[in-house]
Amino acid sequence: MVGTDVRFDLVLLPGDGIGPEVIGAAEVVLGVVGDELRREGMALACVKHPIGGAAIDETGEPLPQATLEAALGADAVLLGAVGGPRWDSLGPSQRPEAGLLGLRQALEVYANLRPATMLDGLAERSPLRSESVGGLDLLLVRELTGGVYYGQPRGREGQGASRKAVDTMAYADNEIRRVAHVAFRAARRRRGRVTSVDKRNVLETSRLWREVVDEVAGEYPDVEVQHQLVDSMAMLLVQTPSAFDVVLAENMFGDILSDELGGIVGSLGVMPSASLGDSGRGLYEPVHGSAPDIAGKDIADPLGAILSVALLVEHSLELPWVARAIESAVQGALALGLRTPDIASGRAGERLVGTREMAGEVARLLAQELFTRQSLNGAYF
Ligand code: NAD
Ligand code: IPM
Ligand code: MN
């Protein structure tokens, strides 16, 4: 491989609150990934741009043109989090969150993969009994660029007692079809089961959703499909989370269920995500938000961001062995007993660490892992 001339361009969007802290942690890990790529004759270049509240403060807009252009020109984008109380009184299109929604739409990343797995040693932190979360390995596929987040008309009118507000949930056949294909393809590589979530007993969009999902299911006779109403799904996830393989949901249902899964696996802080479309360019972000309550204290859990780097390396850089090495370095740090406060359970053998120390340890273990692999391959002999 040495001598090839491949360069990956990454855009880092730290954003607000704990965003810059977890992206700082991800950068430490990306540094080790960059070293590995260099050994293989490739290169990794990272540039940072503002988004969300930070961008509003700097430029007056949550998604500045320069940020958008850089993201559109990148191989992959890694985002921290946006939003916070400082910008909460701004109008709907000026809010930090509008920057993120605009970015997802511009990148056309309609499929948001949110894996929920039980990391070793974290079962203690789950509010559920360890026997029901032990084998949890679920992939939530959330539709990301449609539904009530984007439907028109939306807005509000009137004053006082005559105030009115409207949001519109709308889905077209192809918006459902393309994300359903992502779910069925993923199920083929996993345990062969898709559970599609809807509210077809009430919503027109859900009736269409179920119809289209069944049509797509017809193209995957080897995959088992099951439908579940979203309210009972919320209950089943706490009752028997390990019974699910791939869970497919529209935008808002997927948003809500993914935070529930964060609670189930012990902390929202460890949940990663990958948002993909047809362009090959991906957007990667931890599932958590800007966590203003813990920002600036070096106590945020960086594992969601670091595991998002693993997803980036897998899907956008197509280097699965490096992705596996990152995941195994995360497991290694947990096995050594390292815990940020959100995942600490106070047991003997645990060591409470901050964001930076956790990232440093994961990076050290990753470097070790990659070096051992090189040695085994004979690269150093
Ligand atoms: P949040 O996810 O920021 O926080 C929820 C709870 O989880 C808080 O108690 C927080 O301290 C904790 N938490 C979150 N991430 C953590 C981490 N990495 N380590 C340890 N603890 C962590 O949700 P919220 O408080 O409802 O929202 C805060 C802001 O974040 C809002 O402005 C919201 O719009 C925004 N938000 C942004 C994103 C995103 O950028 N992708 C996602 C969700 C929420
Ligand atoms: C998420 C967040 C976002 C969403 C917000 C911040 C716009 O909650 O990524 O889960 O609702 O999609
Ligand atoms: Mn959310």
PDB file of C-alpha atoms in Angstrom, residues 113-381:
ATOM      1  CA  LEU A 113     -27.398   4.853  12.026  1.00  0.00           C
ATOM      2  CA  ARG A 114     -27.479   4.803  15.823  1.00  0.00           C
ATOM      3  CA  PRO A 115     -25.999   1.557  17.145  1.00  0.00           C
ATOM      4  CA  ALA A 116     -26.868   0.693  20.739  1.00  0.00           C
ATOM      5  CA  THR A 117     -24.589  -1.921  22.226  1.00  0.00           C
ATOM      6  CA  MET A 118     -23.847  -2.764  25.809  1.00  0.00           C
ATOM      7  CA  LEU A 119     -20.186  -1.937  26.409  1.00  0.00           C
ATOM      8  CA  ASP A 120     -18.346  -4.332  28.743  1.00  0.00           C
ATOM      9  CA  GLY A 121     -18.541  -3.204  32.331  1.00  0.00           C
ATOM     10  CA  LEU A 122     -21.361  -0.700  31.835  1.00  0.00           C
ATOM     11  CA  ALA A 123     -24.289  -3.028  32.623  1.00  0.00           C
ATOM     12  CA  GLU A 124     -24.068  -1.749  36.225  1.00  0.00           C
ATOM     13  CA  ARG A 125     -25.035   1.694  34.944  1.00  0.00           C
ATOM     14  CA  SER A 126     -28.091   0.473  33.079  1.00  0.00           C
ATOM     15  CA  PRO A 127     -31.352   0.965  34.954  1.00  0.00           C
ATOM     16  CA  LEU A 128     -32.374  -2.451  33.565  1.00  0.00           C
ATOM     17  CA  ARG A 129     -31.380  -5.826  34.983  1.00  0.00           C
ATOM     18  CA  SER A 130     -28.085  -7.037  33.553  1.00  0.00           C
ATOM     19  CA  GLU A 131     -29.652 -10.265  32.211  1.00  0.00           C
ATOM     20  CA  SER A 132     -31.981  -8.240  29.959  1.00  0.00           C
ATOM     21  CA  VAL A 133     -29.282  -5.881  28.593  1.00  0.00           C
ATOM     22  CA  GLY A 134     -26.405  -8.370  28.441  1.00  0.00           C
ATOM     23  CA  GLY A 135     -26.770  -9.271  24.771  1.00  0.00           C
ATOM     24  CA  LEU A 136     -28.022  -5.894  23.608  1.00  0.00           C
ATOM     25  CA  ASP A 137     -26.741  -5.210  20.090  1.00  0.00           C
ATOM     26  CA  LEU A 138     -29.277  -3.126  18.229  1.00  0.00           C
ATOM     27  CA  LEU A 139     -29.000  -0.816  15.248  1.00  0.00           C
ATOM     28  CA  LEU A 140     -31.503   2.011  15.104  1.00  0.00           C
ATOM     29  CA  VAL A 141     -31.911   3.359  11.569  1.00  0.00           C
ATOM     30  CA  ARG A 142     -33.493   6.789  11.884  1.00  0.00           C
ATOM     31  CA  GLU A 143     -34.832   8.668   8.848  1.00  0.00           C
ATOM     32  CA  LEU A 144     -33.043  12.026   9.094  1.00  0.00           C
ATOM     33  CA  THR A 145     -34.042  14.491   6.404  1.00  0.00           C
ATOM     34  CA  GLY A 146     -37.828  14.294   6.323  1.00  0.00           C
ATOM     35  CA  GLY A 147     -40.944  14.122   8.459  1.00  0.00           C
ATOM     36  CA  VAL A 148     -42.085  16.724  10.947  1.00  0.00           C
ATOM     37  CA  TYR A 149     -38.579  18.240  11.198  1.00  0.00           C
ATOM     38  CA  TYR A 150     -38.845  19.606   7.661  1.00  0.00           C
ATOM     39  CA  GLY A 151     -42.529  19.480   6.591  1.00  0.00           C
ATOM     40  CA  GLN A 152     -44.342  22.596   5.369  1.00  0.00           C
ATOM     41  CA  PRO A 153     -46.343  24.510   6.373  1.00  0.00           C
ATOM     42  CA  ARG A 154     -44.829  25.303   9.702  1.00  0.00           C
ATOM     43  CA  GLY A 155     -44.909  28.384  11.857  1.00  0.00           C
ATOM     44  CA  ARG A 156     -47.068  30.333  14.192  1.00  0.00           C
ATOM     45  CA  GLU A 157     -49.488  33.225  14.084  1.00  0.00           C
ATOM     46  CA  GLY A 158     -51.703  35.325  16.315  1.00  0.00           C
ATOM     47  CA  GLN A 159     -51.195  36.844  19.734  1.00  0.00           C
ATOM     48  CA  GLY A 160     -52.283  36.015  23.256  1.00  0.00           C
ATOM     49  CA  ALA A 161     -55.196  33.609  23.500  1.00  0.00           C
ATOM     50  CA  SER A 162     -55.476  33.401  19.701  1.00  0.00           C
ATOM     51  CA  ARG A 163     -51.888  32.097  19.234  1.00  0.00           C
ATOM     52  CA  LYS A 164     -51.639  29.105  16.926  1.00  0.00           C
ATOM     53  CA  ALA A 165     -48.704  26.975  15.815  1.00  0.00           C
ATOM     54  CA  VAL A 166     -48.382  24.343  13.127  1.00  0.00           C
ATOM     55  CA  ASP A 167     -45.833  21.641  12.210  1.00  0.00           C
ATOM     56  CA  THR A 168     -46.370  19.245   9.332  1.00  0.00           C
ATOM     57  CA  MET A 169     -45.387  15.616   9.197  1.00  0.00           C
ATOM     58  CA  ALA A 170     -45.013  14.620   5.545  1.00  0.00           C
ATOM     59  CA  TYR A 171     -43.319  11.678   3.836  1.00  0.00           C
ATOM     60  CA  ALA A 172     -43.013  10.812   0.159  1.00  0.00           C
ATOM     61  CA  ASP A 173     -42.727   7.222  -1.083  1.00  0.00           C
ATOM     62  CA  ASN A 174     -39.055   7.563  -2.061  1.00  0.00           C
ATOM     63  CA  GLU A 175     -38.038   9.103   1.280  1.00  0.00           C
ATOM     64  CA  ILE A 176     -39.352   6.019   3.074  1.00  0.00           C
ATOM     65  CA  ARG A 177     -38.124   3.559   0.451  1.00  0.00           C
ATOM     66  CA  ARG A 178     -34.467   4.650   0.431  1.00  0.00           C
ATOM     67  CA  VAL A 179     -34.056   4.552   4.211  1.00  0.00           C
ATOM     68  CA  ALA A 180     -35.911   1.217   4.378  1.00  0.00           C
ATOM     69  CA  HIS A 181     -33.359  -0.220   1.939  1.00  0.00           C
ATOM     70  CA  VAL A 182     -30.576   0.924   4.286  1.00  0.00           C
ATOM     71  CA  ALA A 183     -32.269  -0.921   7.174  1.00  0.00           C
ATOM     72  CA  PHE A 184     -32.814  -4.139   5.199  1.00  0.00           C
ATOM     73  CA  ARG A 185     -29.267  -4.148   3.830  1.00  0.00           C
ATOM     74  CA  ALA A 186     -27.941  -3.666   7.385  1.00  0.00           C
ATOM     75  CA  ALA A 187     -30.135  -6.527   8.648  1.00  0.00           C
ATOM     76  CA  ARG A 188     -28.606  -8.829   6.014  1.00  0.00           C
ATOM     77  CA  ARG A 189     -25.162  -8.160   7.458  1.00  0.00           C
ATOM     78  CA  ARG A 190     -26.486  -8.671  11.013  1.00  0.00           C
ATOM     79  CA  ARG A 191     -29.107 -11.050  12.440  1.00  0.00           C
ATOM     80  CA  GLY A 192     -31.621 -10.699   9.593  1.00  0.00           C
ATOM     81  CA  ARG A 193     -34.454  -8.892  11.374  1.00  0.00           C
ATOM     82  CA  VAL A 194     -36.036  -5.461  10.863  1.00  0.00           C
ATOM     83  CA  THR A 195     -38.577  -3.976  13.266  1.00  0.00           C
ATOM     84  CA  SER A 196     -40.261  -0.997  11.624  1.00  0.00           C
ATOM     85  CA  VAL A 197     -41.781   1.561  13.968  1.00  0.00           C
ATOM     86  CA  ASP A 198     -44.846   3.666  13.142  1.00  0.00           C
ATOM     87  CA  LYS A 199     -48.112   5.058  14.470  1.00  0.00           C
ATOM     88  CA  ARG A 200     -50.341   3.730  11.707  1.00  0.00           C
ATOM     89  CA  ASN A 201     -53.393   3.551  13.980  1.00  0.00           C
ATOM     90  CA  VAL A 202     -53.438   7.387  13.908  1.00  0.00           C
ATOM     91  CA  LEU A 203     -51.108   8.908  11.294  1.00  0.00           C
ATOM     92  CA  GLU A 204     -51.476   8.968   7.476  1.00  0.00           C
ATOM     93  CA  THR A 205     -47.681   9.181   7.110  1.00  0.00           C
ATOM     94  CA  SER A 206     -47.402   6.004   9.172  1.00  0.00           C
ATOM     95  CA  ARG A 207     -49.889   4.139   6.975  1.00  0.00           C
ATOM     96  CA  LEU A 208     -47.755   5.034   3.944  1.00  0.00           C
ATOM     97  CA  TRP A 209     -44.606   4.169   5.922  1.00  0.00           C
ATOM     98  CA  ARG A 210     -45.854   0.641   6.648  1.00  0.00           C
ATOM     99  CA  GLU A 211     -47.023   0.102   3.052  1.00  0.00           C
ATOM    100  CA  VAL A 212     -43.663   1.123   1.574  1.00  0.00           C
ATOM    101  CA  VAL A 213     -41.653  -0.833   4.158  1.00  0.00           C
ATOM    102  CA  ASP A 214     -43.659  -3.958   3.268  1.00  0.00           C
ATOM    103  CA  GLU A 215     -42.964  -3.388  -0.439  1.00  0.00           C
ATOM    104  CA  VAL A 216     -39.237  -3.050   0.249  1.00  0.00           C
ATOM    105  CA  ALA A 217     -39.369  -6.115   2.518  1.00  0.00           C
ATOM    106  CA  GLY A 218     -40.563  -8.088  -0.522  1.00  0.00           C
ATOM    107  CA  GLU A 219     -37.129  -7.543  -2.071  1.00  0.00           C
ATOM    108  CA  TYR A 220     -35.423  -9.100   0.967  1.00  0.00           C
ATOM    109  CA  PRO A 221     -37.092 -12.503   1.446  1.00  0.00           C
ATOM    110  CA  ASP A 222     -34.162 -13.528   3.664  1.00  0.00           C
ATOM    111  CA  VAL A 223     -34.903 -10.712   6.144  1.00  0.00           C
ATOM    112  CA  GLU A 224     -37.732 -11.007   8.629  1.00  0.00           C
ATOM    113  CA  VAL A 225     -39.864  -7.874   8.995  1.00  0.00           C
ATOM    114  CA  GLN A 226     -42.049  -6.938  11.910  1.00  0.00           C
ATOM    115  CA  HIS A 227     -44.058  -3.761  12.575  1.00  0.00           C
ATOM    116  CA  GLN A 228     -44.495  -2.125  15.936  1.00  0.00           C
ATOM    117  CA  LEU A 229     -46.466   0.905  17.022  1.00  0.00           C
ATOM    118  CA  VAL A 230     -44.123   3.504  18.500  1.00  0.00           C
ATOM    119  CA  ASP A 231     -45.802   3.656  21.908  1.00  0.00           C
ATOM    120  CA  SER A 232     -45.573  -0.093  22.461  1.00  0.00           C
ATOM    121  CA  MET A 233     -42.048  -0.019  21.003  1.00  0.00           C
ATOM    122  CA  ALA A 234     -40.998   2.438  23.724  1.00  0.00           C
ATOM    123  CA  MET A 235     -42.268  -0.093  26.267  1.00  0.00           C
ATOM    124  CA  LEU A 236     -40.716  -3.147  24.561  1.00  0.00           C
ATOM    125  CA  LEU A 237     -37.316  -1.446  24.477  1.00  0.00           C
ATOM    126  CA  VAL A 238     -37.200  -1.356  28.257  1.00  0.00           C
ATOM    127  CA  GLN A 239     -38.752  -4.806  28.575  1.00  0.00           C
ATOM    128  CA  THR A 240     -36.752  -6.873  26.064  1.00  0.00           C
ATOM    129  CA  PRO A 241     -34.138  -4.639  24.360  1.00  0.00           C
ATOM    130  CA  SER A 242     -31.960  -7.620  23.378  1.00  0.00           C
ATOM    131  CA  ALA A 243     -34.791  -9.073  21.274  1.00  0.00           C
ATOM    132  CA  PHE A 244     -34.235  -6.450  18.550  1.00  0.00           C
ATOM    133  CA  ASP A 245     -31.787  -6.380  15.662  1.00  0.00           C
ATOM    134  CA  VAL A 246     -32.417  -3.474  13.256  1.00  0.00           C
ATOM    135  CA  VAL A 247     -35.061  -0.926  14.266  1.00  0.00           C
ATOM    136  CA  LEU A 248     -36.298   1.403  11.520  1.00  0.00           C
ATOM    137  CA  ALA A 249     -38.063   4.633  12.465  1.00  0.00           C
ATOM    138  CA  GLU A 250     -39.070   7.974  11.002  1.00  0.00           C
ATOM    139  CA  ASN A 251     -37.203  11.095  12.087  1.00  0.00           C
ATOM    140  CA  MET A 252     -38.937  12.118  15.327  1.00  0.00           C
ATOM    141  CA  PHE A 253     -39.732   8.616  16.564  1.00  0.00           C
ATOM    142  CA  GLY A 254     -36.086   7.701  15.969  1.00  0.00           C
ATOM    143  CA  ASP A 255     -34.883  10.790  17.840  1.00  0.00           C
ATOM    144  CA  ILE A 256     -36.925   9.890  20.898  1.00  0.00           C
ATOM    145  CA  LEU A 257     -36.163   6.155  20.885  1.00  0.00           C
ATOM    146  CA  SER A 258     -32.414   6.791  20.530  1.00  0.00           C
ATOM    147  CA  ASP A 259     -32.261   8.773  23.769  1.00  0.00           C
ATOM    148  CA  GLU A 260     -34.225   5.961  25.442  1.00  0.00           C
ATOM    149  CA  LEU A 261     -31.536   3.567  24.192  1.00  0.00           C
ATOM    150  CA  GLY A 262     -28.879   5.902  25.614  1.00  0.00           C
ATOM    151  CA  GLY A 263     -30.502   5.480  29.012  1.00  0.00           C
ATOM    152  CA  ILE A 264     -30.679   1.722  28.552  1.00  0.00           C
ATOM    153  CA  VAL A 265     -26.969   1.298  27.689  1.00  0.00           C
ATOM    154  CA  GLY A 266     -25.987   3.289  30.764  1.00  0.00           C
ATOM    155  CA  SER A 267     -25.312   6.763  29.355  1.00  0.00           C
ATOM    156  CA  LEU A 268     -26.247   8.917  26.401  1.00  0.00           C
ATOM    157  CA  GLY A 269     -22.571   9.896  26.437  1.00  0.00           C
ATOM    158  CA  VAL A 270     -21.424   6.610  24.857  1.00  0.00           C
ATOM    159  CA  MET A 271     -23.845   6.562  21.905  1.00  0.00           C
ATOM    160  CA  PRO A 272     -22.320   7.263  18.449  1.00  0.00           C
ATOM    161  CA  SER A 273     -24.020   7.871  15.129  1.00  0.00           C
ATOM    162  CA  ALA A 274     -23.352   7.906  11.399  1.00  0.00           C
ATOM    163  CA  SER A 275     -25.547   9.782   8.945  1.00  0.00           C
ATOM    164  CA  LEU A 276     -25.242   8.528   5.398  1.00  0.00           C
ATOM    165  CA  GLY A 277     -26.778   9.213   2.010  1.00  0.00           C
ATOM    166  CA  ASP A 278     -25.991   8.274  -1.585  1.00  0.00           C
ATOM    167  CA  SER A 279     -23.006  10.612  -2.026  1.00  0.00           C
ATOM    168  CA  GLY A 280     -20.515   8.559  -0.008  1.00  0.00           C
ATOM    169  CA  ARG A 281     -19.949  11.608   2.192  1.00  0.00           C
ATOM    170  CA  GLY A 282     -20.977  11.025   5.799  1.00  0.00           C
ATOM    171  CA  LEU A 283     -21.840  13.138   8.823  1.00  0.00           C
ATOM    172  CA  TYR A 284     -20.811  11.641  12.151  1.00  0.00           C
ATOM    173  CA  GLU A 285     -22.031  12.847  15.520  1.00  0.00           C
ATOM    174  CA  PRO A 286     -22.496  11.523  19.013  1.00  0.00           C
ATOM    175  CA  VAL A 287     -26.198  11.162  19.836  1.00  0.00           C
ATOM    176  CA  HIS A 288     -25.986  13.432  22.887  1.00  0.00           C
ATOM    177  CA  GLY A 289     -26.446  17.189  22.884  1.00  0.00           C
ATOM    178  CA  SER A 290     -24.344  20.079  24.148  1.00  0.00           C
ATOM    179  CA  ALA A 291     -25.000  19.180  27.822  1.00  0.00           C
ATOM    180  CA  PRO A 292     -24.764  22.759  29.128  1.00  0.00           C
ATOM    181  CA  ASP A 293     -25.039  21.412  32.689  1.00  0.00           C
ATOM    182  CA  ILE A 294     -21.567  19.823  32.510  1.00  0.00           C
ATOM    183  CA  ALA A 295     -19.835  21.951  29.841  1.00  0.00           C
ATOM    184  CA  GLY A 296     -16.344  23.341  30.458  1.00  0.00           C
ATOM    185  CA  LYS A 297     -15.540  20.974  33.347  1.00  0.00           C
ATOM    186  CA  ASP A 298     -13.576  18.247  31.538  1.00  0.00           C
ATOM    187  CA  ILE A 299     -16.078  15.638  32.748  1.00  0.00           C
ATOM    188  CA  ALA A 300     -18.046  14.972  29.534  1.00  0.00           C
ATOM    189  CA  ASP A 301     -17.902  11.406  28.295  1.00  0.00           C
ATOM    190  CA  PRO A 302     -15.936  11.394  25.017  1.00  0.00           C
ATOM    191  CA  LEU A 303     -16.785   7.779  24.076  1.00  0.00           C
ATOM    192  CA  GLY A 304     -19.817   8.689  21.928  1.00  0.00           C
ATOM    193  CA  ALA A 305     -17.612  11.027  19.878  1.00  0.00           C
ATOM    194  CA  ILE A 306     -14.727   8.532  19.755  1.00  0.00           C
ATOM    195  CA  LEU A 307     -17.031   5.700  18.652  1.00  0.00           C
ATOM    196  CA  SER A 308     -18.397   8.090  16.011  1.00  0.00           C
ATOM    197  CA  VAL A 309     -14.813   8.334  14.728  1.00  0.00           C
ATOM    198  CA  ALA A 310     -14.864   4.522  14.465  1.00  0.00           C
ATOM    199  CA  LEU A 311     -18.038   4.751  12.357  1.00  0.00           C
ATOM    200  CA  LEU A 312     -16.407   7.451  10.214  1.00  0.00           C
ATOM    201  CA  VAL A 313     -13.316   5.330   9.668  1.00  0.00           C
ATOM    202  CA  GLU A 314     -15.514   2.376   8.736  1.00  0.00           C
ATOM    203  CA  HIS A 315     -18.043   4.058   6.429  1.00  0.00           C
ATOM    204  CA  SER A 316     -16.208   7.041   4.925  1.00  0.00           C
ATOM    205  CA  LEU A 317     -12.554   5.942   5.001  1.00  0.00           C
ATOM    206  CA  GLU A 318     -13.459   2.280   4.471  1.00  0.00           C
ATOM    207  CA  LEU A 319     -10.759   1.051   6.839  1.00  0.00           C
ATOM    208  CA  PRO A 320     -12.681  -1.515   8.899  1.00  0.00           C
ATOM    209  CA  TRP A 321      -9.609  -2.834  10.702  1.00  0.00           C
ATOM    210  CA  VAL A 322      -8.889   0.655  12.093  1.00  0.00           C
ATOM    211  CA  ALA A 323     -12.561   0.990  13.123  1.00  0.00           C
ATOM    212  CA  ARG A 324     -12.362  -2.349  14.975  1.00  0.00           C
ATOM    213  CA  ALA A 325      -9.104  -1.230  16.630  1.00  0.00           C
ATOM    214  CA  ILE A 326     -10.793   1.982  17.908  1.00  0.00           C
ATOM    215  CA  GLU A 327     -13.700  -0.019  19.337  1.00  0.00           C
ATOM    216  CA  SER A 328     -11.317  -2.414  20.976  1.00  0.00           C
ATOM    217  CA  ALA A 329      -9.258   0.482  22.440  1.00  0.00           C
ATOM    218  CA  VAL A 330     -12.486   1.857  23.969  1.00  0.00           C
ATOM    219  CA  GLN A 331     -13.248  -1.560  25.469  1.00  0.00           C
ATOM    220  CA  GLY A 332      -9.627  -1.679  26.657  1.00  0.00           C
ATOM    221  CA  ALA A 333      -9.916   1.643  28.500  1.00  0.00           C
ATOM    222  CA  LEU A 334     -13.131   0.429  30.164  1.00  0.00           C
ATOM    223  CA  ALA A 335     -11.486  -2.876  31.059  1.00  0.00           C
ATOM    224  CA  LEU A 336      -8.709  -0.910  32.803  1.00  0.00           C
ATOM    225  CA  GLY A 337     -11.483   0.589  34.948  1.00  0.00           C
ATOM    226  CA  LEU A 338     -11.430   4.104  33.488  1.00  0.00           C
ATOM    227  CA  ARG A 339     -14.756   5.886  33.960  1.00  0.00           C
ATOM    228  CA  THR A 340     -16.030   9.396  33.346  1.00  0.00           C
ATOM    229  CA  PRO A 341     -18.652  10.322  35.992  1.00  0.00           C
ATOM    230  CA  ASP A 342     -21.658   9.410  33.795  1.00  0.00           C
ATOM    231  CA  ILE A 343     -20.537   5.762  33.572  1.00  0.00           C
ATOM    232  CA  ALA A 344     -18.951   5.357  37.006  1.00  0.00           C
ATOM    233  CA  SER A 345     -20.631   2.990  39.418  1.00  0.00           C
ATOM    234  CA  GLY A 346     -18.222   3.343  42.345  1.00  0.00           C
ATOM    235  CA  ARG A 347     -17.061  -0.269  42.243  1.00  0.00           C
ATOM    236  CA  ALA A 348     -13.560  -1.330  43.251  1.00  0.00           C
ATOM    237  CA  GLY A 349     -11.162  -1.217  40.336  1.00  0.00           C
ATOM    238  CA  GLU A 350     -12.715   1.840  38.733  1.00  0.00           C
ATOM    239  CA  ARG A 351     -10.769   5.056  38.278  1.00  0.00           C
ATOM    240  CA  LEU A 352     -12.639   8.303  37.772  1.00  0.00           C
ATOM    241  CA  VAL A 353     -11.133  10.261  34.879  1.00  0.00           C
ATOM    242  CA  GLY A 354     -11.937  13.396  32.890  1.00  0.00           C
ATOM    243  CA  THR A 355     -12.630  13.811  29.187  1.00  0.00           C
ATOM    244  CA  ARG A 356      -8.987  14.394  28.282  1.00  0.00           C
ATOM    245  CA  GLU A 357      -7.545  11.539  30.287  1.00  0.00           C
ATOM    246  CA  MET A 358     -10.073   9.086  28.848  1.00  0.00           C
ATOM    247  CA  ALA A 359      -9.216  10.232  25.307  1.00  0.00           C
ATOM    248  CA  GLY A 360      -5.474   9.981  26.017  1.00  0.00           C
ATOM    249  CA  GLU A 361      -5.848   6.413  27.279  1.00  0.00           C
ATOM    250  CA  VAL A 362      -7.992   5.326  24.320  1.00  0.00           C
ATOM    251  CA  ALA A 363      -5.431   6.869  21.951  1.00  0.00           C
ATOM    252  CA  ARG A 364      -2.548   5.119  23.732  1.00  0.00           C
ATOM    253  CA  LEU A 365      -4.325   1.749  23.549  1.00  0.00           C
ATOM    254  CA  LEU A 366      -5.207   2.355  19.898  1.00  0.00           C
ATOM    255  CA  ALA A 367      -1.584   3.116  19.000  1.00  0.00           C
ATOM    256  CA  GLN A 368      -0.529  -0.056  20.808  1.00  0.00           C
ATOM    257  CA  GLU A 369      -3.175  -2.119  19.043  1.00  0.00           C
ATOM    258  CA  LEU A 370      -2.246  -0.817  15.577  1.00  0.00           C
ATOM    259  CA  PHE A 371       1.458  -1.278  16.264  1.00  0.00           C
ATOM    260  CA  THR A 372       0.928  -4.891  17.352  1.00  0.00           C
ATOM    261  CA  ARG A 373      -1.074  -5.527  14.227  1.00  0.00           C
ATOM    262  CA  GLN A 374       1.707  -4.066  12.044  1.00  0.00           C
ATOM    263  CA  SER A 375       4.263  -6.224  13.811  1.00  0.00           C
ATOM    264  CA  LEU A 376       2.137  -9.336  13.303  1.00  0.00           C
ATOM    265  CA  ASN A 377       1.890  -8.454   9.613  1.00  0.00           C
ATOM    266  CA  GLY A 378       5.649  -8.323   9.477  1.00  0.00           C
ATOM    267  CA  ALA A 379       5.791  -4.617   8.682  1.00  0.00           C
ATOM    268  CA  TYR A 380       8.531  -4.073  11.264  1.00  0.00           C
ATOM    269  CA  PHE A 381      10.601  -7.167  10.561  1.00  0.00           C
TER     270      PHE A 381
END
